[in-house]
PDB file of C-alpha atoms in Angstrom:
ATOM      1  CA  UNK A  14     -86.888  -5.565 -16.115  1.00  0.00           C
ATOM      2  CA  UNK A  15     -85.132  -5.471 -13.143  1.00  0.00           C
ATOM      3  CA  UNK A  16     -83.881  -2.013 -11.864  1.00  0.00           C
ATOM      4  CA  UNK A  17     -80.539  -0.980 -10.821  1.00  0.00           C
ATOM      5  CA  UNK A  18     -82.230  -0.515  -7.315  1.00  0.00           C
ATOM      6  CA  UNK A  19     -83.243  -3.977  -7.315  1.00  0.00           C
ATOM      7  CA  UNK A  20     -80.101  -5.653  -8.084  1.00  0.00           C
ATOM      8  CA  UNK A  21     -77.694  -3.466  -5.905  1.00  0.00           C
ATOM      9  CA  UNK A  22     -79.863  -2.260  -2.941  1.00  0.00           C
ATOM     10  CA  UNK A  23     -82.171  -5.475  -2.102  1.00  0.00           C
ATOM     11  CA  UNK A  24     -80.119  -8.092  -3.914  1.00  0.00           C
ATOM     12  CA  UNK A  25     -77.693  -9.074  -2.252  1.00  0.00           C
ATOM     13  CA  UNK A  26     -77.420  -6.212   0.048  1.00  0.00           C
ATOM     14  CA  UNK A  27     -81.176  -6.018   0.942  1.00  0.00           C
ATOM     15  CA  UNK A  28     -81.329  -2.538   1.963  1.00  0.00           C
ATOM     16  CA  UNK A  29     -84.441  -0.759   1.474  1.00  0.00           C
ATOM     17  CA  UNK A  30     -84.932   2.575  -0.389  1.00  0.00           C
ATOM     18  CA  UNK A  31     -86.492   4.047   2.756  1.00  0.00           C
ATOM     19  CA  UNK A  32     -86.834   2.140   6.064  1.00  0.00           C
ATOM     20  CA  UNK A  33     -90.077   2.291   7.970  1.00  0.00           C
ATOM     21  CA  UNK A  34     -89.967   4.987  10.663  1.00  0.00           C
ATOM     22  CA  UNK A  35     -89.461   3.892  14.162  1.00  0.00           C
ATOM     23  CA  UNK A  36     -92.614   3.950  16.052  1.00  0.00           C
ATOM     24  CA  UNK A  37     -91.345   6.868  18.309  1.00  0.00           C
ATOM     25  CA  UNK A  38     -89.569   8.941  15.244  1.00  0.00           C
ATOM     26  CA  UNK A  39     -93.125   8.042  13.491  1.00  0.00           C
ATOM     27  CA  UNK A  40     -94.878   9.918  16.545  1.00  0.00           C
ATOM     28  CA  UNK A  41     -92.561  12.581  16.516  1.00  0.00           C
ATOM     29  CA  UNK A  42     -92.658  13.328  12.864  1.00  0.00           C
ATOM     30  CA  UNK A  43     -96.374  13.394  13.065  1.00  0.00           C
ATOM     31  CA  UNK A  44     -96.261  16.254  15.651  1.00  0.00           C
ATOM     32  CA  UNK A  45     -94.262  18.394  13.377  1.00  0.00           C
ATOM     33  CA  UNK A  46     -96.581  18.069  10.402  1.00  0.00           C
ATOM     34  CA  UNK A  47     -95.483  15.065   8.659  1.00  0.00           C
ATOM     35  CA  UNK A  48     -91.954  16.823   7.369  1.00  0.00           C
ATOM     36  CA  UNK A  49     -90.992  14.258   5.107  1.00  0.00           C
ATOM     37  CA  UNK A  50     -87.313  15.321   4.233  1.00  0.00           C
ATOM     38  CA  UNK A  51     -86.494  15.296   8.242  1.00  0.00           C
ATOM     39  CA  UNK A  52     -88.683  11.835   8.327  1.00  0.00           C
ATOM     40  CA  UNK A  53     -86.579  10.582   5.717  1.00  0.00           C
ATOM     41  CA  UNK A  54     -83.130  10.888   7.383  1.00  0.00           C
ATOM     42  CA  UNK A  55     -84.363  10.043  10.747  1.00  0.00           C
ATOM     43  CA  UNK A  56     -85.607   7.007   9.669  1.00  0.00           C
ATOM     44  CA  UNK A  57     -82.489   6.079   7.649  1.00  0.00           C
ATOM     45  CA  UNK A  58     -80.652   6.749  10.708  1.00  0.00           C
ATOM     46  CA  UNK A  59     -82.684   3.990  12.830  1.00  0.00           C
ATOM     47  CA  UNK A  60     -81.097   0.598  11.645  1.00  0.00           C
ATOM     48  CA  UNK A  61     -77.718  -0.271  11.076  1.00  0.00           C
ATOM     49  CA  UNK A  62     -76.352   0.343   7.400  1.00  0.00           C
ATOM     50  CA  UNK A  63     -75.100  -2.568   5.355  1.00  0.00           C
ATOM     51  CA  UNK A  64     -71.733  -2.122   3.460  1.00  0.00           C
ATOM     52  CA  UNK A  65     -69.816  -4.390   1.446  1.00  0.00           C
ATOM     53  CA  UNK A  66     -67.540  -6.888   3.338  1.00  0.00           C
ATOM     54  CA  UNK A  67     -63.920  -6.038   2.426  1.00  0.00           C
ATOM     55  CA  UNK A  68     -60.909  -8.339   2.632  1.00  0.00           C
ATOM     56  CA  UNK A  69     -59.382  -8.238   6.301  1.00  0.00           C
ATOM     57  CA  UNK A  70     -55.828  -8.729   4.910  1.00  0.00           C
ATOM     58  CA  UNK A  71     -56.257  -5.259   3.438  1.00  0.00           C
ATOM     59  CA  UNK A  72     -56.756  -3.809   6.325  1.00  0.00           C
ATOM     60  CA  UNK A  73     -53.686  -5.416   7.851  1.00  0.00           C
ATOM     61  CA  UNK A  74     -51.303  -4.400   5.178  1.00  0.00           C
ATOM     62  CA  UNK A  75     -52.743  -1.521   3.522  1.00  0.00           C
ATOM     63  CA  UNK A  76     -54.759   0.595   6.584  1.00  0.00           C
ATOM     64  CA  UNK A  77     -57.437   2.682   5.546  1.00  0.00           C
ATOM     65  CA  UNK A  78     -57.084   6.325   6.715  1.00  0.00           C
ATOM     66  CA  UNK A  79     -61.091   7.444   7.684  1.00  0.00           C
ATOM     67  CA  UNK A  80     -62.124  11.033   6.415  1.00  0.00           C
ATOM     68  CA  UNK A  81     -62.832  12.231  10.134  1.00  0.00           C
ATOM     69  CA  UNK A  82     -59.024  11.318  10.855  1.00  0.00           C
ATOM     70  CA  UNK A  83     -57.918  13.433   7.745  1.00  0.00           C
ATOM     71  CA  UNK A  84     -60.126  16.113   8.774  1.00  0.00           C
ATOM     72  CA  UNK A  85     -59.702  16.524  12.440  1.00  0.00           C
ATOM     73  CA  UNK A  86     -55.628  16.610  11.672  1.00  0.00           C
ATOM     74  CA  UNK A  87     -56.198  19.444   9.110  1.00  0.00           C
ATOM     75  CA  UNK A  88     -58.349  21.286  11.622  1.00  0.00           C
ATOM     76  CA  UNK A  89     -56.516  24.254  13.439  1.00  0.00           C
ATOM     77  CA  UNK A  90     -57.443  24.600  16.876  1.00  0.00           C
ATOM     78  CA  UNK A  91     -59.209  27.445  18.428  1.00  0.00           C
ATOM     79  CA  UNK A  92     -62.046  28.225  20.904  1.00  0.00           C
ATOM     80  CA  UNK A  93     -65.314  27.111  19.272  1.00  0.00           C
ATOM     81  CA  UNK A  94     -65.913  24.148  16.381  1.00  0.00           C
ATOM     82  CA  UNK A  95     -69.157  23.925  14.755  1.00  0.00           C
ATOM     83  CA  UNK A  96     -69.898  20.499  13.292  1.00  0.00           C
ATOM     84  CA  UNK A  97     -72.500  20.912  10.552  1.00  0.00           C
ATOM     85  CA  UNK A  98     -74.122  17.414   9.903  1.00  0.00           C
ATOM     86  CA  UNK A  99     -72.624  16.227  13.277  1.00  0.00           C
ATOM     87  CA  UNK A 100     -74.184  13.110  13.394  1.00  0.00           C
ATOM     88  CA  UNK A 101     -73.655  10.929  16.094  1.00  0.00           C
ATOM     89  CA  UNK A 102     -70.913  13.418  17.604  1.00  0.00           C
ATOM     90  CA  UNK A 103     -67.959  11.312  16.289  1.00  0.00           C
ATOM     91  CA  UNK A 104     -65.739  14.034  14.902  1.00  0.00           C
ATOM     92  CA  UNK A 105     -66.659  16.491  17.796  1.00  0.00           C
ATOM     93  CA  UNK A 106     -65.379  13.954  20.044  1.00  0.00           C
ATOM     94  CA  UNK A 107     -62.052  13.369  18.304  1.00  0.00           C
ATOM     95  CA  UNK A 108     -61.513  17.340  17.856  1.00  0.00           C
ATOM     96  CA  UNK A 109     -62.582  18.025  21.432  1.00  0.00           C
ATOM     97  CA  UNK A 110     -58.597  18.632  22.224  1.00  0.00           C
ATOM     98  CA  UNK A 111     -57.907  21.213  19.870  1.00  0.00           C
ATOM     99  CA  UNK A 112     -61.436  23.390  20.877  1.00  0.00           C
ATOM    100  CA  UNK A 113     -62.853  24.737  24.378  1.00  0.00           C
ATOM    101  CA  UNK A 114     -66.270  24.599  23.051  1.00  0.00           C
ATOM    102  CA  UNK A 115     -68.142  22.373  20.702  1.00  0.00           C
ATOM    103  CA  UNK A 116     -71.149  22.869  18.672  1.00  0.00           C
ATOM    104  CA  UNK A 117     -73.236  20.443  16.473  1.00  0.00           C
ATOM    105  CA  UNK A 118     -76.219  20.555  14.073  1.00  0.00           C
ATOM    106  CA  UNK A 119     -78.025  17.967  12.273  1.00  0.00           C
ATOM    107  CA  UNK A 120     -81.623  17.575  10.609  1.00  0.00           C
ATOM    108  CA  UNK A 121     -82.271  14.280  12.805  1.00  0.00           C
ATOM    109  CA  UNK A 122     -83.344  14.674  15.895  1.00  0.00           C
ATOM    110  CA  UNK A 123     -82.303  10.559  16.699  1.00  0.00           C
ATOM    111  CA  UNK A 124     -78.758  11.446  15.484  1.00  0.00           C
ATOM    112  CA  UNK A 125     -78.656  14.676  17.968  1.00  0.00           C
ATOM    113  CA  UNK A 126     -79.747  12.524  20.814  1.00  0.00           C
ATOM    114  CA  UNK A 127     -76.996   9.857  20.167  1.00  0.00           C
ATOM    115  CA  UNK A 128     -74.299  12.782  19.979  1.00  0.00           C
ATOM    116  CA  UNK A 129     -75.413  14.283  23.378  1.00  0.00           C
ATOM    117  CA  UNK A 130     -75.126  10.886  24.610  1.00  0.00           C
ATOM    118  CA  UNK A 131     -71.587  10.237  23.300  1.00  0.00           C
ATOM    119  CA  UNK A 132     -70.320  13.521  24.443  1.00  0.00           C
ATOM    120  CA  UNK A 133     -71.440  13.984  27.814  1.00  0.00           C
ATOM    121  CA  UNK A 134     -68.148  12.530  28.984  1.00  0.00           C
ATOM    122  CA  UNK A 135     -66.163  15.718  27.790  1.00  0.00           C
ATOM    123  CA  UNK A 136     -65.258  18.654  30.071  1.00  0.00           C
ATOM    124  CA  UNK A 137     -66.139  21.088  27.788  1.00  0.00           C
ATOM    125  CA  UNK A 138     -69.506  22.494  26.976  1.00  0.00           C
ATOM    126  CA  UNK A 139     -71.396  21.148  23.794  1.00  0.00           C
ATOM    127  CA  UNK A 140     -74.402  22.838  22.208  1.00  0.00           C
ATOM    128  CA  UNK A 141     -75.899  20.332  19.745  1.00  0.00           C
ATOM    129  CA  UNK A 142     -79.213  21.288  18.101  1.00  0.00           C
ATOM    130  CA  UNK A 143     -81.453  20.177  15.176  1.00  0.00           C
ATOM    131  CA  UNK A 144     -81.521  22.515  11.957  1.00  0.00           C
ATOM    132  CA  UNK A 145     -82.757  21.700   8.479  1.00  0.00           C
ATOM    133  CA  UNK A 146     -80.232  24.123   6.703  1.00  0.00           C
ATOM    134  CA  UNK A 147     -82.231  24.033   3.349  1.00  0.00           C
ATOM    135  CA  UNK A 148     -84.805  25.970   4.929  1.00  0.00           C
ATOM    136  CA  UNK A 149     -83.533  27.289   7.987  1.00  0.00           C
ATOM    137  CA  UNK A 150     -80.513  29.463   8.793  1.00  0.00           C
ATOM    138  CA  UNK A 151     -77.724  28.623  11.070  1.00  0.00           C
ATOM    139  CA  UNK A 152     -78.673  29.617  14.697  1.00  0.00           C
ATOM    140  CA  UNK A 153     -75.745  31.299  15.458  1.00  0.00           C
ATOM    141  CA  UNK A 154     -74.651  35.097  15.250  1.00  0.00           C
ATOM    142  CA  UNK A 155     -72.145  35.931  12.411  1.00  0.00           C
ATOM    143  CA  UNK A 156     -68.283  35.860  13.042  1.00  0.00           C
ATOM    144  CA  UNK A 157     -68.802  33.285  15.642  1.00  0.00           C
ATOM    145  CA  UNK A 158     -66.554  30.415  15.127  1.00  0.00           C
ATOM    146  CA  UNK A 159     -63.038  29.582  14.814  1.00  0.00           C
ATOM    147  CA  UNK A 160     -63.992  26.607  12.585  1.00  0.00           C
ATOM    148  CA  UNK A 161     -66.804  24.953  10.872  1.00  0.00           C
ATOM    149  CA  UNK A 162     -66.760  21.400   9.383  1.00  0.00           C
ATOM    150  CA  UNK A 163     -69.041  19.631   7.335  1.00  0.00           C
ATOM    151  CA  UNK A 164     -68.253  16.048   6.308  1.00  0.00           C
ATOM    152  CA  UNK A 165     -70.490  14.206   3.885  1.00  0.00           C
ATOM    153  CA  UNK A 166     -72.865  17.266   3.963  1.00  0.00           C
ATOM    154  CA  UNK A 167     -72.860  18.960   0.759  1.00  0.00           C
ATOM    155  CA  UNK A 168     -73.762  16.228  -1.562  1.00  0.00           C
ATOM    156  CA  UNK A 169     -76.835  15.781   0.615  1.00  0.00           C
ATOM    157  CA  UNK A 170     -78.407  19.213   1.003  1.00  0.00           C
ATOM    158  CA  UNK A 171     -80.528  20.623  -1.591  1.00  0.00           C
ATOM    159  CA  UNK A 172     -79.353  24.187  -1.800  1.00  0.00           C
ATOM    160  CA  UNK A 173     -75.378  24.132  -1.590  1.00  0.00           C
ATOM    161  CA  UNK A 174     -74.852  27.535  -2.333  1.00  0.00           C
ATOM    162  CA  UNK A 175     -77.027  28.427   0.972  1.00  0.00           C
ATOM    163  CA  UNK A 176     -75.453  25.844   2.948  1.00  0.00           C
ATOM    164  CA  UNK A 177     -71.930  27.337   2.263  1.00  0.00           C
ATOM    165  CA  UNK A 178     -72.796  30.983   2.656  1.00  0.00           C
ATOM    166  CA  UNK A 179     -74.640  30.007   6.100  1.00  0.00           C
ATOM    167  CA  UNK A 180     -71.245  28.319   7.136  1.00  0.00           C
ATOM    168  CA  UNK A 181     -69.308  31.243   5.872  1.00  0.00           C
ATOM    169  CA  UNK A 182     -71.333  33.736   7.557  1.00  0.00           C
ATOM    170  CA  UNK A 183     -70.736  32.137  11.016  1.00  0.00           C
ATOM    171  CA  UNK A 184     -67.239  31.699  10.617  1.00  0.00           C
ATOM    172  CA  UNK A 185     -65.065  34.566  12.131  1.00  0.00           C
ATOM    173  CA  UNK A 186     -62.653  36.490   9.525  1.00  0.00           C
ATOM    174  CA  UNK A 187     -59.669  34.095   9.157  1.00  0.00           C
ATOM    175  CA  UNK A 188     -61.179  31.171  10.575  1.00  0.00           C
ATOM    176  CA  UNK A 189     -60.950  27.846   8.923  1.00  0.00           C
ATOM    177  CA  UNK A 190     -64.033  26.110   6.937  1.00  0.00           C
ATOM    178  CA  UNK A 191     -63.277  22.291   6.269  1.00  0.00           C
ATOM    179  CA  UNK A 192     -65.724  20.353   3.691  1.00  0.00           C
ATOM    180  CA  UNK A 193     -65.517  16.937   3.007  1.00  0.00           C
ATOM    181  CA  UNK A 194     -67.474  16.000  -0.616  1.00  0.00           C
ATOM    182  CA  UNK A 195     -67.514  12.871  -2.881  1.00  0.00           C
ATOM    183  CA  UNK A 196     -65.274  13.417  -6.103  1.00  0.00           C
ATOM    184  CA  UNK A 197     -66.763  12.892  -9.399  1.00  0.00           C
ATOM    185  CA  UNK A 198     -63.025  13.221 -10.930  1.00  0.00           C
ATOM    186  CA  UNK A 199     -61.661  10.314  -9.310  1.00  0.00           C
ATOM    187  CA  UNK A 200     -60.136   8.088 -11.886  1.00  0.00           C
ATOM    188  CA  UNK A 201     -62.454   5.137 -11.069  1.00  0.00           C
ATOM    189  CA  UNK A 202     -65.470   7.067 -11.449  1.00  0.00           C
ATOM    190  CA  UNK A 203     -64.180   8.221 -14.812  1.00  0.00           C
ATOM    191  CA  UNK A 204     -63.566   4.957 -15.968  1.00  0.00           C
ATOM    192  CA  UNK A 205     -67.241   3.966 -14.799  1.00  0.00           C
ATOM    193  CA  UNK A 206     -68.882   6.500 -16.382  1.00  0.00           C
ATOM    194  CA  UNK A 207     -66.822   5.756 -19.460  1.00  0.00           C
ATOM    195  CA  UNK A 208     -67.077   2.171 -19.632  1.00  0.00           C
ATOM    196  CA  UNK A 209     -70.360   1.446 -17.684  1.00  0.00           C
ATOM    197  CA  UNK A 210     -72.224   4.605 -18.378  1.00  0.00           C
ATOM    198  CA  UNK A 211     -72.898   5.197 -14.602  1.00  0.00           C
ATOM    199  CA  UNK A 212     -71.171   6.261 -11.187  1.00  0.00           C
ATOM    200  CA  UNK A 213     -71.373   4.767  -7.709  1.00  0.00           C
ATOM    201  CA  UNK A 214     -69.826   7.172  -4.820  1.00  0.00           C
ATOM    202  CA  UNK A 215     -71.699   5.500  -1.701  1.00  0.00           C
ATOM    203  CA  UNK A 216     -72.729   2.158  -0.316  1.00  0.00           C
ATOM    204  CA  UNK A 217     -75.145   3.292   2.032  1.00  0.00           C
ATOM    205  CA  UNK A 218     -79.135   3.044   1.878  1.00  0.00           C
ATOM    206  CA  UNK A 219     -80.948   4.412  -0.981  1.00  0.00           C
ATOM    207  CA  UNK A 220     -79.773   5.273  -4.852  1.00  0.00           C
ATOM    208  CA  UNK A 221     -76.064   5.986  -4.388  1.00  0.00           C
ATOM    209  CA  UNK A 222     -76.777   6.755  -0.874  1.00  0.00           C
ATOM    210  CA  UNK A 223     -79.131   9.391  -1.751  1.00  0.00           C
ATOM    211  CA  UNK A 224     -76.597  11.397  -3.031  1.00  0.00           C
ATOM    212  CA  UNK A 225     -77.649  14.829  -4.667  1.00  0.00           C
ATOM    213  CA  UNK A 226     -74.753  16.293  -5.813  1.00  0.00           C
ATOM    214  CA  UNK A 227     -71.557  15.475  -7.423  1.00  0.00           C
ATOM    215  CA  UNK A 228     -68.570  17.372  -7.232  1.00  0.00           C
ATOM    216  CA  UNK A 229     -64.876  17.851  -8.544  1.00  0.00           C
ATOM    217  CA  UNK A 230     -61.978  19.877  -7.236  1.00  0.00           C
ATOM    218  CA  UNK A 231     -62.641  23.141  -9.761  1.00  0.00           C
ATOM    219  CA  UNK A 232     -66.248  23.596  -9.341  1.00  0.00           C
ATOM    220  CA  UNK A 233     -65.773  23.238  -5.338  1.00  0.00           C
ATOM    221  CA  UNK A 234     -63.006  25.429  -4.997  1.00  0.00           C
ATOM    222  CA  UNK A 235     -64.815  28.016  -7.029  1.00  0.00           C
ATOM    223  CA  UNK A 236     -67.917  27.698  -4.955  1.00  0.00           C
ATOM    224  CA  UNK A 237     -65.762  28.295  -1.799  1.00  0.00           C
ATOM    225  CA  UNK A 238     -64.130  31.259  -3.480  1.00  0.00           C
ATOM    226  CA  UNK A 239     -67.303  32.778  -4.540  1.00  0.00           C
ATOM    227  CA  UNK A 240     -68.126  32.705  -0.838  1.00  0.00           C
ATOM    228  CA  UNK A 241     -64.758  34.814   0.243  1.00  0.00           C
ATOM    229  CA  UNK A 242     -62.811  31.419   1.224  1.00  0.00           C
ATOM    230  CA  UNK A 243     -59.199  30.977   0.318  1.00  0.00           C
ATOM    231  CA  UNK A 244     -58.216  27.212  -0.029  1.00  0.00           C
ATOM    232  CA  UNK A 245     -55.344  26.068   1.757  1.00  0.00           C
ATOM    233  CA  UNK A 246     -55.372  22.444   1.495  1.00  0.00           C
ATOM    234  CA  UNK A 247     -56.929  19.925  -0.646  1.00  0.00           C
ATOM    235  CA  UNK A 248     -56.473  16.272   0.822  1.00  0.00           C
ATOM    236  CA  UNK A 249     -58.570  13.183   0.717  1.00  0.00           C
ATOM    237  CA  UNK A 250     -58.975   9.647   2.605  1.00  0.00           C
ATOM    238  CA  UNK A 251     -58.741   6.001   2.215  1.00  0.00           C
ATOM    239  CA  UNK A 252     -55.968   3.367   1.433  1.00  0.00           C
ATOM    240  CA  UNK A 253     -52.726   4.919   0.359  1.00  0.00           C
ATOM    241  CA  UNK A 254     -53.514   8.308   1.549  1.00  0.00           C
ATOM    242  CA  UNK A 255     -50.575   9.810   1.646  1.00  0.00           C
ATOM    243  CA  UNK A 256     -50.239   8.924  -2.281  1.00  0.00           C
ATOM    244  CA  UNK A 257     -53.490   9.944  -3.077  1.00  0.00           C
ATOM    245  CA  UNK A 258     -53.078  13.158  -1.406  1.00  0.00           C
ATOM    246  CA  UNK A 259     -50.555  14.238  -3.892  1.00  0.00           C
ATOM    247  CA  UNK A 260     -53.148  14.288  -6.666  1.00  0.00           C
ATOM    248  CA  UNK A 261     -56.498  14.171  -4.879  1.00  0.00           C
ATOM    249  CA  UNK A 262     -58.441  15.625  -7.793  1.00  0.00           C
ATOM    250  CA  UNK A 263     -57.781  12.190  -9.753  1.00  0.00           C
ATOM    251  CA  UNK A 264     -56.794   9.462  -7.079  1.00  0.00           C
ATOM    252  CA  UNK A 265     -59.018  10.400  -4.417  1.00  0.00           C
ATOM    253  CA  UNK A 266     -62.449   9.004  -3.982  1.00  0.00           C
ATOM    254  CA  UNK A 267     -63.351  12.035  -1.899  1.00  0.00           C
ATOM    255  CA  UNK A 268     -61.947  15.652  -1.657  1.00  0.00           C
ATOM    256  CA  UNK A 269     -61.537  17.246   1.872  1.00  0.00           C
ATOM    257  CA  UNK A 270     -60.884  20.967   1.358  1.00  0.00           C
ATOM    258  CA  UNK A 271     -59.632  23.254   4.014  1.00  0.00           C
ATOM    259  CA  UNK A 272     -60.217  26.955   3.622  1.00  0.00           C
ATOM    260  CA  UNK A 273     -59.911  30.157   5.269  1.00  0.00           C
ATOM    261  CA  UNK A 274     -62.385  32.947   5.414  1.00  0.00           C
ATOM    262  CA  UNK A 275     -61.044  36.203   4.090  1.00  0.00           C
ATOM    263  CA  UNK A 276     -59.994  39.201   6.604  1.00  0.00           C
ATOM    264  CA  UNK A 277     -61.196  41.531   4.093  1.00  0.00           C
ATOM    265  CA  UNK A 278     -63.355  41.326   0.656  1.00  0.00           C
ATOM    266  CA  UNK A 279     -60.359  41.748  -1.561  1.00  0.00           C
ATOM    267  CA  UNK A 280     -58.860  38.772   0.248  1.00  0.00           C
ATOM    268  CA  UNK A 281     -61.312  36.636  -1.511  1.00  0.00           C
ATOM    269  CA  UNK A 282     -59.854  34.406  -3.947  1.00  0.00           C
ATOM    270  CA  UNK A 283     -58.252  30.823  -3.827  1.00  0.00           C
ATOM    271  CA  UNK A 284     -54.870  29.589  -4.435  1.00  0.00           C
ATOM    272  CA  UNK A 285     -54.019  27.531  -7.398  1.00  0.00           C
TER     273      UNK A 285
END
């Protein structure tokens, strides 16, 4: 029997479920007690990811708006910005014009190293750290940031509630939290489940990009509301982004949600 993993990830895309560690990363992992979770993500980032080739004619006639572009456009300005799951620092670099101080955390040390290299040309201070959000609290005091952003993070953490509460804790009252997730309610995903009995939200390495959680509009809004966050905007990325953003719950392959932390406990409600 040929498994789905064999047909999708090894033939024809040739993507192993878990790449062997780079020697330097392997040595580092051994020194911290063989932390499998961190080792897993660090090894996955060592090699370029393979994604399906798209017809270039679509890029010319129907350019795709990236999730980072949408996220940065929605973020209000301020003094301090925290990027949870900062990766190689691309979002921080794009958002630098809106903030005076930049902070980032990521589980993978090699990604933080690359982010430091990318951001070293910026005039404002950049504080980047390795944090395992599933087990650790964010290493910042409460009510510290004007904005917190987490792009492609919630689908991959083990404890979504802990991650959301930690991001809310370090956010100032009235501050903005922006999260981006997959969208199980996307029309194509609905049809895929109906007719094929499966859904695919990612083309990166691993089983559906190693996605742990799937989101849709209402549960995500409810989760944010339970943390004392009021939803301001729900958008999406991709081709025909302006049209998709009119009904992101069904037309968006992802959900990009901007919410604000309540000034007082009684303000913690979501907009319809």
